PDB file of C-alpha atoms in Angstrom:
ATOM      1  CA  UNK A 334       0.000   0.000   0.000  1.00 41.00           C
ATOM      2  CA  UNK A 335       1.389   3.043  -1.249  1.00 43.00           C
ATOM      3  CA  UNK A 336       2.244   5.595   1.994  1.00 44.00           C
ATOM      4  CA  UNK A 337       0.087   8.984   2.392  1.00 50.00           C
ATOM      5  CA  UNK A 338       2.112  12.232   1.574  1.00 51.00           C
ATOM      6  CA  UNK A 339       2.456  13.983   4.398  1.00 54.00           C
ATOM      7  CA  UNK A 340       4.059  17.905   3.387  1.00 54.00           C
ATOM      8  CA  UNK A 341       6.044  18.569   6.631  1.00 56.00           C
ATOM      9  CA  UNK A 342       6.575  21.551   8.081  1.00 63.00           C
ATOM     10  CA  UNK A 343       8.096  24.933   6.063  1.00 54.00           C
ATOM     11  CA  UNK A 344      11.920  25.904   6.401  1.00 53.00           C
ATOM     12  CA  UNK A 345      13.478  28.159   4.858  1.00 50.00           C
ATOM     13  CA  UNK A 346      15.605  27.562   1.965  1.00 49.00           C
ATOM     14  CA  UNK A 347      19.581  27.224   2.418  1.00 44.00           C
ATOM     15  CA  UNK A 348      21.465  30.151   0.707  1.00 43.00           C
ATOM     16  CA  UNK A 349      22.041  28.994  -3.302  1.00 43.00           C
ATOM     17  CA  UNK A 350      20.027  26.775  -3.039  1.00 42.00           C
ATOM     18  CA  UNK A 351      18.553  25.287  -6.417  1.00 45.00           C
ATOM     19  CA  UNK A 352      15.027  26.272  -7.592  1.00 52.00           C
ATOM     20  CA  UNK A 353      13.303  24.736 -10.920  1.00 51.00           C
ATOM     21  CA  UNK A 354      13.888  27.157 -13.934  1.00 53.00           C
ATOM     22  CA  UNK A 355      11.245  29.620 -13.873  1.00 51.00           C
ATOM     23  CA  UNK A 356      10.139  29.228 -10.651  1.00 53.00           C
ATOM     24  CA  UNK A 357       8.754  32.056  -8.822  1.00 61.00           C
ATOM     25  CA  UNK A 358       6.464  31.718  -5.653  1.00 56.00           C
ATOM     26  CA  UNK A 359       5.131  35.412  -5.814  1.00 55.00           C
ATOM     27  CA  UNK A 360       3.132  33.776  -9.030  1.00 60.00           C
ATOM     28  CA  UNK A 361       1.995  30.783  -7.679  1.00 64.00           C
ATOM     29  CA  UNK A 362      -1.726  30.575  -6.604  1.00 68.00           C
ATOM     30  CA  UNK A 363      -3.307  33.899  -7.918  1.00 75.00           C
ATOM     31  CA  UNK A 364      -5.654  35.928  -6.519  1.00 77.00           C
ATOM     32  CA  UNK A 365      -8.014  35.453 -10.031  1.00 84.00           C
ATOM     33  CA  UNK A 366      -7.818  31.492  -9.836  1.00 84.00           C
ATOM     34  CA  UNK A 367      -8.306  31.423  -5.806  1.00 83.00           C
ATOM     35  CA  UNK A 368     -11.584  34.222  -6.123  1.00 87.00           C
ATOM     36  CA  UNK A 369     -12.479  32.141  -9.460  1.00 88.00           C
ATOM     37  CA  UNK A 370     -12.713  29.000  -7.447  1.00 85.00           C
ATOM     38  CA  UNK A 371     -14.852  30.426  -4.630  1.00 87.00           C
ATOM     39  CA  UNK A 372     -17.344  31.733  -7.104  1.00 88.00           C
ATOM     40  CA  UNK A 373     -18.173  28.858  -8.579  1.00 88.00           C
ATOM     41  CA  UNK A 374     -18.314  27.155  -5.493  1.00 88.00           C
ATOM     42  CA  UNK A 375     -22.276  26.210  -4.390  1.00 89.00           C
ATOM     43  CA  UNK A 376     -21.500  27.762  -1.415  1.00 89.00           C
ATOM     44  CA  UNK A 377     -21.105  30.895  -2.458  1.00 91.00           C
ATOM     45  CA  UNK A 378     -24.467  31.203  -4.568  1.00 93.00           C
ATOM     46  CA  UNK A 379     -26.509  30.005  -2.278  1.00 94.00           C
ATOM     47  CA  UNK A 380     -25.162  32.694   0.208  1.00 94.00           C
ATOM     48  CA  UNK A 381     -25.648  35.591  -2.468  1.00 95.00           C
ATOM     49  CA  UNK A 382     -28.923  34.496  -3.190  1.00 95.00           C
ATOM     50  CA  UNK A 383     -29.545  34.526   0.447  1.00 94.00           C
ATOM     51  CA  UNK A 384     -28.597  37.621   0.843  1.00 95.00           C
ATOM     52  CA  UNK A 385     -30.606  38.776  -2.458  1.00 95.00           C
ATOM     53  CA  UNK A 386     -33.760  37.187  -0.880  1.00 95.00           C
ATOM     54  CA  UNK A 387     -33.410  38.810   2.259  1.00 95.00           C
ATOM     55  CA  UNK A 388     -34.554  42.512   1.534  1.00 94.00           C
ATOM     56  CA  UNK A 389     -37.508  40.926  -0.167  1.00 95.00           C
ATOM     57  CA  UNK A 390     -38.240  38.998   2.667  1.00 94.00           C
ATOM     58  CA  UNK A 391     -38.543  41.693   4.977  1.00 92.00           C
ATOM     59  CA  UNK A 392     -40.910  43.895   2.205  1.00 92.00           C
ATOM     60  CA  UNK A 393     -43.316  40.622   2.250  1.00 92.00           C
ATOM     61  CA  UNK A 394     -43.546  40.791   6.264  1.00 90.00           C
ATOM     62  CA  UNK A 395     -44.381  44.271   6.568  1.00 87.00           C
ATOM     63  CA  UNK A 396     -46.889  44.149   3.359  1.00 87.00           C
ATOM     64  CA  UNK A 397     -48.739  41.820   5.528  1.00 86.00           C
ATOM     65  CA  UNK A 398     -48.059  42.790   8.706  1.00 75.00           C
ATOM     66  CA  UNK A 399     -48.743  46.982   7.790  1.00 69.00           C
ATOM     67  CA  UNK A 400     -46.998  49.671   8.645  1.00 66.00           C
ATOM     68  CA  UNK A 401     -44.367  49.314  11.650  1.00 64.00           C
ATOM     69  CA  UNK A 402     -46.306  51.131  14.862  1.00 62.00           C
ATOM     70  CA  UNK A 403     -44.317  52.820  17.357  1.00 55.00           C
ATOM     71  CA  UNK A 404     -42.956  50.959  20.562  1.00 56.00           C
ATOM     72  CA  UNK A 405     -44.679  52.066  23.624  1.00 53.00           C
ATOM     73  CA  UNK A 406     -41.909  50.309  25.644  1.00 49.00           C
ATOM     74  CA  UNK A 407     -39.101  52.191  24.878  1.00 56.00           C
ATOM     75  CA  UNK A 408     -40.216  54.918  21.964  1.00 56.00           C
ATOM     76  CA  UNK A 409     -39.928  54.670  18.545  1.00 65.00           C
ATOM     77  CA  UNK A 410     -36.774  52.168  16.907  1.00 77.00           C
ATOM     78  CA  UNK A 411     -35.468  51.925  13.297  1.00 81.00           C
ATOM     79  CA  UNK A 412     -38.199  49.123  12.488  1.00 84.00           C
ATOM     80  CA  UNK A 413     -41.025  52.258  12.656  1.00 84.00           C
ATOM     81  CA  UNK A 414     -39.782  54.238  10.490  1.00 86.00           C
ATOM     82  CA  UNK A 415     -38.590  50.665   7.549  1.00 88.00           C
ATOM     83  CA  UNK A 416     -41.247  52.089   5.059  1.00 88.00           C
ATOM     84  CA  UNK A 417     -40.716  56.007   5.101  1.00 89.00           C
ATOM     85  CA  UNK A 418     -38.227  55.389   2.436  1.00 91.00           C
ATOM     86  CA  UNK A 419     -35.585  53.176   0.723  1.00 92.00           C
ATOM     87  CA  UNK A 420     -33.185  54.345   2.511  1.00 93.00           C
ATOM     88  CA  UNK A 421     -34.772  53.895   5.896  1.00 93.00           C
ATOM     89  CA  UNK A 422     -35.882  50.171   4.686  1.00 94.00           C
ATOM     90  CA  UNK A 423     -32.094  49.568   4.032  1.00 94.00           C
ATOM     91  CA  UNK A 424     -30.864  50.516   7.834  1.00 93.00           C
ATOM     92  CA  UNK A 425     -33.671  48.689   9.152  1.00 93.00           C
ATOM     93  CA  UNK A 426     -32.037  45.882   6.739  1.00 93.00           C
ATOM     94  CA  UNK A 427     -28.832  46.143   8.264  1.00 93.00           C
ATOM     95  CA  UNK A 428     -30.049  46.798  11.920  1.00 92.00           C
ATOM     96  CA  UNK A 429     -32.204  43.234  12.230  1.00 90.00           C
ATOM     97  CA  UNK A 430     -29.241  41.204  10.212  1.00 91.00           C
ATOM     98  CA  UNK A 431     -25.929  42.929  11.557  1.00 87.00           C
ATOM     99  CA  UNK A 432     -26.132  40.810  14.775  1.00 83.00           C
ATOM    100  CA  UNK A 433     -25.580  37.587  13.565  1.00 87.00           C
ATOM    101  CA  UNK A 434     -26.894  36.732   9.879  1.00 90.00           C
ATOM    102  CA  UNK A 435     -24.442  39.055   8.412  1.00 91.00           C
ATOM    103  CA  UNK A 436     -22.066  37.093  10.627  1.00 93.00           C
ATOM    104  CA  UNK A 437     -22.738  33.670   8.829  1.00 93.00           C
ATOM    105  CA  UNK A 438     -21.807  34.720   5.187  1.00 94.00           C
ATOM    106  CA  UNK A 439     -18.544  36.049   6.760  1.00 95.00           C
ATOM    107  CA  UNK A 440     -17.286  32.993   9.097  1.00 94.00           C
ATOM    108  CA  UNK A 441     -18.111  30.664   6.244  1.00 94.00           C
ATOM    109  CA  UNK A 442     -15.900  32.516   3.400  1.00 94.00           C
ATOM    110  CA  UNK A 443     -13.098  32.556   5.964  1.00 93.00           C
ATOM    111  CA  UNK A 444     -13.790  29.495   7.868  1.00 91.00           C
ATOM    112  CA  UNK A 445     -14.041  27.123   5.185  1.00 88.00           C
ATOM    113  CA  UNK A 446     -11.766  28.146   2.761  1.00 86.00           C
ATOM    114  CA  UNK A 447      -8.326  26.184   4.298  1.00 84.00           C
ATOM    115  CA  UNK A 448     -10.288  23.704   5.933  1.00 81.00           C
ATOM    116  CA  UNK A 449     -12.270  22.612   3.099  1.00 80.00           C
ATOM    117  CA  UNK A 450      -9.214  22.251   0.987  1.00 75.00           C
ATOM    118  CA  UNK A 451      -8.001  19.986   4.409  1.00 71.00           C
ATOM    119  CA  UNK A 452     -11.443  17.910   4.178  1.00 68.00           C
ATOM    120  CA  UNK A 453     -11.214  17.316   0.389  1.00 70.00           C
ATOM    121  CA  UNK A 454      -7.207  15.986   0.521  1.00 65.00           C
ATOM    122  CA  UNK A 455      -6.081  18.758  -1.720  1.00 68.00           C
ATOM    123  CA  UNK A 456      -4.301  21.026   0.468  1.00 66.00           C
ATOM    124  CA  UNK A 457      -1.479  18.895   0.647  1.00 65.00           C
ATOM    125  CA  UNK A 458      -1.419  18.904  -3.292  1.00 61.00           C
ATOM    126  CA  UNK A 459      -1.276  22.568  -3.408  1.00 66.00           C
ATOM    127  CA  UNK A 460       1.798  22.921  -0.860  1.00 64.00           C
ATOM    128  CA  UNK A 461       3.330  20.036  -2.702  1.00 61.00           C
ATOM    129  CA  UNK A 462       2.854  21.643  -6.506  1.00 60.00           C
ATOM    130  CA  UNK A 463       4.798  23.918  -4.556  1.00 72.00           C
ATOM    131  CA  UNK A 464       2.621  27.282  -3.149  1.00 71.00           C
ATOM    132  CA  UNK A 465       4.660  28.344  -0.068  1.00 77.00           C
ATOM    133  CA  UNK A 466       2.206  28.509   2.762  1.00 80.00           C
ATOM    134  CA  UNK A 467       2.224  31.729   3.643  1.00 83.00           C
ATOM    135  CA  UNK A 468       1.188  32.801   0.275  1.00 84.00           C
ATOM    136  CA  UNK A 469      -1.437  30.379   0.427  1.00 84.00           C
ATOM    137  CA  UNK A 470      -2.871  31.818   3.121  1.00 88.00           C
ATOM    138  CA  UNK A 471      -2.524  34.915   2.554  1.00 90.00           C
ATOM    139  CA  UNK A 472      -4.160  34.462  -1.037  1.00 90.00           C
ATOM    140  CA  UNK A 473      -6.700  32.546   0.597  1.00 90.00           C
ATOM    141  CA  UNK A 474      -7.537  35.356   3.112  1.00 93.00           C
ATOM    142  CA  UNK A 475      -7.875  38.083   0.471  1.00 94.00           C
ATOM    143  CA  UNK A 476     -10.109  36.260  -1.486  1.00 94.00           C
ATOM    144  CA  UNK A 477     -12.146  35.105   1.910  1.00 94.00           C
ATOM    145  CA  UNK A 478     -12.348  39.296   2.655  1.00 95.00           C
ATOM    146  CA  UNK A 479     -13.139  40.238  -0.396  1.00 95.00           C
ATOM    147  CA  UNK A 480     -16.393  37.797  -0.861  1.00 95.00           C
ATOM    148  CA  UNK A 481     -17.126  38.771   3.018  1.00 95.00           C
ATOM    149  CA  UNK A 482     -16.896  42.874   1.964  1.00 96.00           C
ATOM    150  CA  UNK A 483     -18.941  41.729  -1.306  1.00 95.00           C
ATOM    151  CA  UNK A 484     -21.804  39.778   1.071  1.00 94.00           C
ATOM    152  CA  UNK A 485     -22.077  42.853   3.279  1.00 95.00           C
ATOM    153  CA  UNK A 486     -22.431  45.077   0.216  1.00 96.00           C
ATOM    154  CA  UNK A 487     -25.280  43.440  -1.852  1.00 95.00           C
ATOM    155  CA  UNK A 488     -27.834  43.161   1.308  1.00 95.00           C
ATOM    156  CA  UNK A 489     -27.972  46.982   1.940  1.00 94.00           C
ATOM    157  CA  UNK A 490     -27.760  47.433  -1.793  1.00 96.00           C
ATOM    158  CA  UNK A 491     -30.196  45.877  -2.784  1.00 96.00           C
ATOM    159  CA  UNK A 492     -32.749  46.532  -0.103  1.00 95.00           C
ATOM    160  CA  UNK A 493     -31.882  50.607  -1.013  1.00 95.00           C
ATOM    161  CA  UNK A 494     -32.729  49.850  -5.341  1.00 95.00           C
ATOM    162  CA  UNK A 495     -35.929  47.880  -3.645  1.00 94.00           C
ATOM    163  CA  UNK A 496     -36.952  49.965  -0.790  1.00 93.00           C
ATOM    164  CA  UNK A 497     -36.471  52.650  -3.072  1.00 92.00           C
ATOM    165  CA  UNK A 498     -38.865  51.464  -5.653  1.00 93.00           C
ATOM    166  CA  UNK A 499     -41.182  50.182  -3.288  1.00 91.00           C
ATOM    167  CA  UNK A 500     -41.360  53.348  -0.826  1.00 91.00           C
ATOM    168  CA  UNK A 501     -39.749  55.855  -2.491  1.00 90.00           C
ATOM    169  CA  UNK A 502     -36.760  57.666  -2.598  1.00 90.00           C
ATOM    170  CA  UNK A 503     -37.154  60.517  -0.077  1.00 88.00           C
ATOM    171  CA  UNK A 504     -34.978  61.355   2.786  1.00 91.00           C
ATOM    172  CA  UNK A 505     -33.824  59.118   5.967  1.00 90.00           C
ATOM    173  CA  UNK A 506     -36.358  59.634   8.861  1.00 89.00           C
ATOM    174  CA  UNK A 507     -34.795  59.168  11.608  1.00 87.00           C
ATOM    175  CA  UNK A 508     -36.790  57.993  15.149  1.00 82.00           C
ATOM    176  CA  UNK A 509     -35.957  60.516  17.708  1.00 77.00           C
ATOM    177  CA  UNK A 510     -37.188  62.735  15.011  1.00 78.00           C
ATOM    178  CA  UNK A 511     -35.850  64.694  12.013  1.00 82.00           C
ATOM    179  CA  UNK A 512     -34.161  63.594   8.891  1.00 88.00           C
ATOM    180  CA  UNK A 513     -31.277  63.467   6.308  1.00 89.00           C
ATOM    181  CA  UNK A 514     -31.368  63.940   2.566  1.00 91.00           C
ATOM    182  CA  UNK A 515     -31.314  61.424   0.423  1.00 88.00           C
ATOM    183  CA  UNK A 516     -27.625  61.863  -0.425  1.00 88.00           C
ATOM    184  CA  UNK A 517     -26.676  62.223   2.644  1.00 91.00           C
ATOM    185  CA  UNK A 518     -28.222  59.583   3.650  1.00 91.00           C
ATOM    186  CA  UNK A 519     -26.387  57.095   1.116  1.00 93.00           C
ATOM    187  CA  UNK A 520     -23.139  58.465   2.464  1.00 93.00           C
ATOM    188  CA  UNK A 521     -24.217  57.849   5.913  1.00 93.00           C
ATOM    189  CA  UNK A 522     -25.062  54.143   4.941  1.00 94.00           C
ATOM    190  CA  UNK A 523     -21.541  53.535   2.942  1.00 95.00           C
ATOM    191  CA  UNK A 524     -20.201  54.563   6.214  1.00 95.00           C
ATOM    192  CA  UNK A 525     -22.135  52.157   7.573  1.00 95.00           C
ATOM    193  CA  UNK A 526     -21.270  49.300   5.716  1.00 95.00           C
ATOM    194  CA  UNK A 527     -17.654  50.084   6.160  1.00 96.00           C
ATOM    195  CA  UNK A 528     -18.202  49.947  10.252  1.00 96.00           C
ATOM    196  CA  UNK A 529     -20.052  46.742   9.880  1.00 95.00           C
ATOM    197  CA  UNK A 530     -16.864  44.963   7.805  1.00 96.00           C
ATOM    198  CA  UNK A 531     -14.150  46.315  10.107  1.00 95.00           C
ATOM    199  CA  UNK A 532     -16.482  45.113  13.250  1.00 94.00           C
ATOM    200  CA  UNK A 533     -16.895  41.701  11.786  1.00 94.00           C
ATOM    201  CA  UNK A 534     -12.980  41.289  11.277  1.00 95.00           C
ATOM    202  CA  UNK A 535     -12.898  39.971  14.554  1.00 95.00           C
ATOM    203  CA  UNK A 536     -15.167  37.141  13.198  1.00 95.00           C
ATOM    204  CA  UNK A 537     -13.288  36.680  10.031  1.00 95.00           C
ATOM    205  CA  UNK A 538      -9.693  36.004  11.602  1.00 96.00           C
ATOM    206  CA  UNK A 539     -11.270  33.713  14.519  1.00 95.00           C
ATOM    207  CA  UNK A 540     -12.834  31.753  11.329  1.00 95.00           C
ATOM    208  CA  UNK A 541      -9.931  31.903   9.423  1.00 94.00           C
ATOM    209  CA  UNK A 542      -7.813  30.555  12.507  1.00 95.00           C
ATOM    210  CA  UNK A 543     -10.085  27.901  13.181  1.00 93.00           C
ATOM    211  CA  UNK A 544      -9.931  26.926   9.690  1.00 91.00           C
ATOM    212  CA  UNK A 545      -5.877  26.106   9.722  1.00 90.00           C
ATOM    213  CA  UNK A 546      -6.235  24.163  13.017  1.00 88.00           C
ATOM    214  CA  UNK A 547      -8.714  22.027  11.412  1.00 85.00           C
ATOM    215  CA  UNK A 548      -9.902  19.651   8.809  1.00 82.00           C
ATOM    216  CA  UNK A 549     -13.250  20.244   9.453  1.00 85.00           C
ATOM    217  CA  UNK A 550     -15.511  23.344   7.867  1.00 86.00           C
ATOM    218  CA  UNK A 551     -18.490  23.072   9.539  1.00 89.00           C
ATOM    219  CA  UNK A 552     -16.382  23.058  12.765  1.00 90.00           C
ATOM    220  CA  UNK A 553     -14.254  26.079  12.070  1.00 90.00           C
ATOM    221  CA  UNK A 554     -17.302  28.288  10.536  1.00 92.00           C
ATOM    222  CA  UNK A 555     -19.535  26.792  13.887  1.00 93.00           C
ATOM    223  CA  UNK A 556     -16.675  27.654  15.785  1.00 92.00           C
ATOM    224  CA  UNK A 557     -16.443  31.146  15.071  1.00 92.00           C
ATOM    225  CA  UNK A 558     -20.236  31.903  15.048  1.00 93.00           C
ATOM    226  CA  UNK A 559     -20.691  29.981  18.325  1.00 92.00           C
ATOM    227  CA  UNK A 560     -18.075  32.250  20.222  1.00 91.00           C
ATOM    228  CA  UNK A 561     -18.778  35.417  18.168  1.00 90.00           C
ATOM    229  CA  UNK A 562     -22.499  34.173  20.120  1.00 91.00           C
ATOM    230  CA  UNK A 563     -20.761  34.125  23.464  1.00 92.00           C
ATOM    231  CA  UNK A 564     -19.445  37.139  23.006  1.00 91.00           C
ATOM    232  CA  UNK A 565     -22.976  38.857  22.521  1.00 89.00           C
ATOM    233  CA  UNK A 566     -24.271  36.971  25.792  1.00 92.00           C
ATOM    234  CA  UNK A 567     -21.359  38.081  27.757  1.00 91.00           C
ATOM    235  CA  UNK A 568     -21.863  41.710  26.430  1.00 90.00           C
ATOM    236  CA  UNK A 569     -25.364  41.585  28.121  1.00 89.00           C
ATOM    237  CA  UNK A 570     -24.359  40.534  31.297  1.00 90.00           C
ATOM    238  CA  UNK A 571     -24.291  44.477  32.789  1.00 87.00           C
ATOM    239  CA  UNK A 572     -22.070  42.923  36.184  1.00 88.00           C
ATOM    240  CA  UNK A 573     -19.036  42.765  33.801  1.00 86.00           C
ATOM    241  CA  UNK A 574     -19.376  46.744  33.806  1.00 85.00           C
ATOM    242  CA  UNK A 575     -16.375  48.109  31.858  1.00 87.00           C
ATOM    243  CA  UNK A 576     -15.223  44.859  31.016  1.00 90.00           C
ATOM    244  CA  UNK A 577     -17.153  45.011  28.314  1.00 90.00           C
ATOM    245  CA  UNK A 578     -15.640  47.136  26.534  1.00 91.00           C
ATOM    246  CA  UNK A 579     -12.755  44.681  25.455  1.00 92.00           C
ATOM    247  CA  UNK A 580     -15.953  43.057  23.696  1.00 92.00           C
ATOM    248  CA  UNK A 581     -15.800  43.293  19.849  1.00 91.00           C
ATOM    249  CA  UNK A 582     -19.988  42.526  20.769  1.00 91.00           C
ATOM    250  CA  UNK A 583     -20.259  45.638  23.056  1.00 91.00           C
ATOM    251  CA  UNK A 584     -19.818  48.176  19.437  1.00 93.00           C
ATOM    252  CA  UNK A 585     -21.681  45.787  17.168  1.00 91.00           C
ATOM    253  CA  UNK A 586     -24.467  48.706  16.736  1.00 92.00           C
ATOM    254  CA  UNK A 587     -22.054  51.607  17.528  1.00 93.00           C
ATOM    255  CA  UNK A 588     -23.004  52.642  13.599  1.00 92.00           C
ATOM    256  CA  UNK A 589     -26.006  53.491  14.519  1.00 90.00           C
ATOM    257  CA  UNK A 590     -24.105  57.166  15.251  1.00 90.00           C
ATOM    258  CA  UNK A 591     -23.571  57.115  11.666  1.00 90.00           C
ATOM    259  CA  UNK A 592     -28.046  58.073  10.860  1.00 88.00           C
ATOM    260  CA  UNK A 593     -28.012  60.649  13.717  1.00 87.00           C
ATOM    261  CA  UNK A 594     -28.364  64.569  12.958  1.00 87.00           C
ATOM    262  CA  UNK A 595     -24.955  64.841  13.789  1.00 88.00           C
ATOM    263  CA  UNK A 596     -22.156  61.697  13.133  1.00 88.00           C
ATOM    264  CA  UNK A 597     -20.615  60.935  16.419  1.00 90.00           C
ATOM    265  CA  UNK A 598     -17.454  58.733  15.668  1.00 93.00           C
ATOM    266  CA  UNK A 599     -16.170  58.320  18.671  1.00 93.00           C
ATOM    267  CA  UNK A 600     -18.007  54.650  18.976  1.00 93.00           C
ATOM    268  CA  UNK A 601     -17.405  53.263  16.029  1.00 95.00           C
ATOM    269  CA  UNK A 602     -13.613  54.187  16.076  1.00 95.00           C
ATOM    270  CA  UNK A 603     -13.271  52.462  19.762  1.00 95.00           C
ATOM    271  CA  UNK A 604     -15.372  49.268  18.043  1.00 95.00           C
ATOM    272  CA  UNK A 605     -13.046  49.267  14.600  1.00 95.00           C
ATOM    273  CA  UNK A 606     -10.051  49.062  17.215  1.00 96.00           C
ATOM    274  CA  UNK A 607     -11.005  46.811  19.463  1.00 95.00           C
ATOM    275  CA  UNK A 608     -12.017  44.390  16.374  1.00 95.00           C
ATOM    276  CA  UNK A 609      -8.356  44.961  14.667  1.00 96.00           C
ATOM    277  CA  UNK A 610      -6.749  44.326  17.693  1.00 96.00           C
ATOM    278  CA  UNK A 611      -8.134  40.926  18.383  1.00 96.00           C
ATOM    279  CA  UNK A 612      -8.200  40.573  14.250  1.00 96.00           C
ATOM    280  CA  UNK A 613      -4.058  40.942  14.043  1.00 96.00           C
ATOM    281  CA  UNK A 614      -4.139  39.011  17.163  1.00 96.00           C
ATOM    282  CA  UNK A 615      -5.865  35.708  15.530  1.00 95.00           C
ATOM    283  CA  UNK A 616      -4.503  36.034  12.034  1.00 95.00           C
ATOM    284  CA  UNK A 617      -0.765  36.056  13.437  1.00 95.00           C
ATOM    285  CA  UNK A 618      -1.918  32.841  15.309  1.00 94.00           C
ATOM    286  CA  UNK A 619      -3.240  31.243  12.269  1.00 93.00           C
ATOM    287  CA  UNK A 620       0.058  32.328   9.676  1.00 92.00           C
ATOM    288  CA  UNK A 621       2.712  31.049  12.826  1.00 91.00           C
ATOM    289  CA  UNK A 622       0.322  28.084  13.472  1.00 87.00           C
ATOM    290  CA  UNK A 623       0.303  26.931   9.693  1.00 83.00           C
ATOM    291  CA  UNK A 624       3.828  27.442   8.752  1.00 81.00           C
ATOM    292  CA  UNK A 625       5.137  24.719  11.596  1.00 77.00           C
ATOM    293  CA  UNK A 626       1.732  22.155  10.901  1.00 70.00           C
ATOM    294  CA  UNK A 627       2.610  18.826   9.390  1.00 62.00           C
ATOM    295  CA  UNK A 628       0.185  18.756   6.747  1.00 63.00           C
ATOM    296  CA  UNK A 629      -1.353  14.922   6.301  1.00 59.00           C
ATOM    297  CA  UNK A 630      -5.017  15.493   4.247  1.00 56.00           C
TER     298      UNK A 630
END
């Protein structure tokens, strides 16, 4: 019986040492063939069309369920006001999905893309062809953003062309009262967006991590949305006090500053470094942790 290959761990090459003609690992594994692979995975359209389907979703429930009605608990929310126009219907889109099913899309580009390679016995193929490993992962991270920054962008898109159409395309009412014109108000959601992707880095490198220590997907995408979960239980528990603020889960909704009169950024600057923190953090883990890992599927 012929004996598994097992790619041991990287070293670096002696000086003058030989390489094969032509050989040049800053070409190996491109960004193109690496994003071209993702996209045709099944995967990937079934998130898009997810995502696509969400925003419509959302129209159905309020055409049956009428217009939003204030809160008598605690005063009007971002939910009232989901049909004053397309705008508004695309914060509301962000504000009920930015806790955790904008979270999904994101741990499964990142946590599946080195372990599924793992699970189908190719990654040792790819380091053997040879694709040094910290290019692999690095290429392998880009592409994992990029489809993560493209999954965050389509759902607020989309709900904006549909609310639009739907509701109209006035200005962005906001609950405590007042609004902001329409092109503000698409600036204020691009900002937005942008707070959302750096927030959910956190999630990203913890998937991405997961995925290298692993030959399982489903474990390193479960992984990271089970303690990204964790994270948004111990952010409610109010004896933790200040402690919470080392929470990535604390600033989840600190872009809601973004659709006030006024744009306070303190927030979601504290939130975008506590997430890059613990993202460099995780992602240094993952590149050290891969480079040394005898690799044996």
């Amino acid at each position: 019986m012929a004996s598994a290959l097992v790619v041991p761990p990287a070293r670096p090459a002696a000086p003058g040492s030989a390489t094969a003609p032509g050989y040049r690992p800053g070409r190996t594994l491109r960004l193109r063939v690496e994003a071209r692979r993702q996209l045709r995975r099944r995967r990937t359209m079934v998130v898009f069309g997810l995502l696509v389907a969400l925003p419509f979703v959302l129209m159905a429930a309020f055409a049956v369920g009428g217009t939003p009605s204030g809160n008598d608990a605690g005063g009007p929310t971002l939910i009232d006001t989901a049909t004053s126009s397309g705008a508004n219907f695309a914060a509301t889109a962000l504000f009920v999905s930015a806790g955790f099913v904008l979270v999904v899309p994101v741990a499964l580009f990142c946590g599946d893309t080195v372990a599924s390679e793992a699970g189908w016995s190719s990654l040792r193929y790819l380091l053997a062809a040879p694709v040094p490993r910290v290019r692999l992962l690095a290429v392998k991270l880009a592409v994992a953003l990029g489809f993560s920054a493209v999954a965050l962008v389509v759902l607020p898109l989309v709900a904006l062309v549909a609310g639009g159409v739907a509701y109209g395309w006035g200005p962005l009412e906001l609950p405590a009262g007042g609004a902001v014109p329409a092109g503000t108000a698409v600036a204020r959601l691009a900002v937005t967006v942008a707070y959302i992707y750096a927030s959910q880095l956190v999630t990203a490198a913890l998937a991405f991590w997961l995925s290298t220590v692993t030959d399982a997907p489903l474990g390193a995408v479960g992984g990271a949305v089970g303690l990204t979960i964790v994270g948004n239980v111990l952010d409610a528990v109010t004896a933790l006090h200040s402690w919470r603020k080392v929470l990535p889960a604390h600033w989840q909704y600190a872009w809601l500053d973004a659709i006030q009169p006024t744009t306070e950024w303190s927030g979601m600057a504290q939130g975008t470094a506590v997430s890059v923190a613990y993202a460099v953090v995780l992602a240094a883990l993952a590149f050290r942790g891969f480079r040394t890992k005898d690799i044996v599927s």
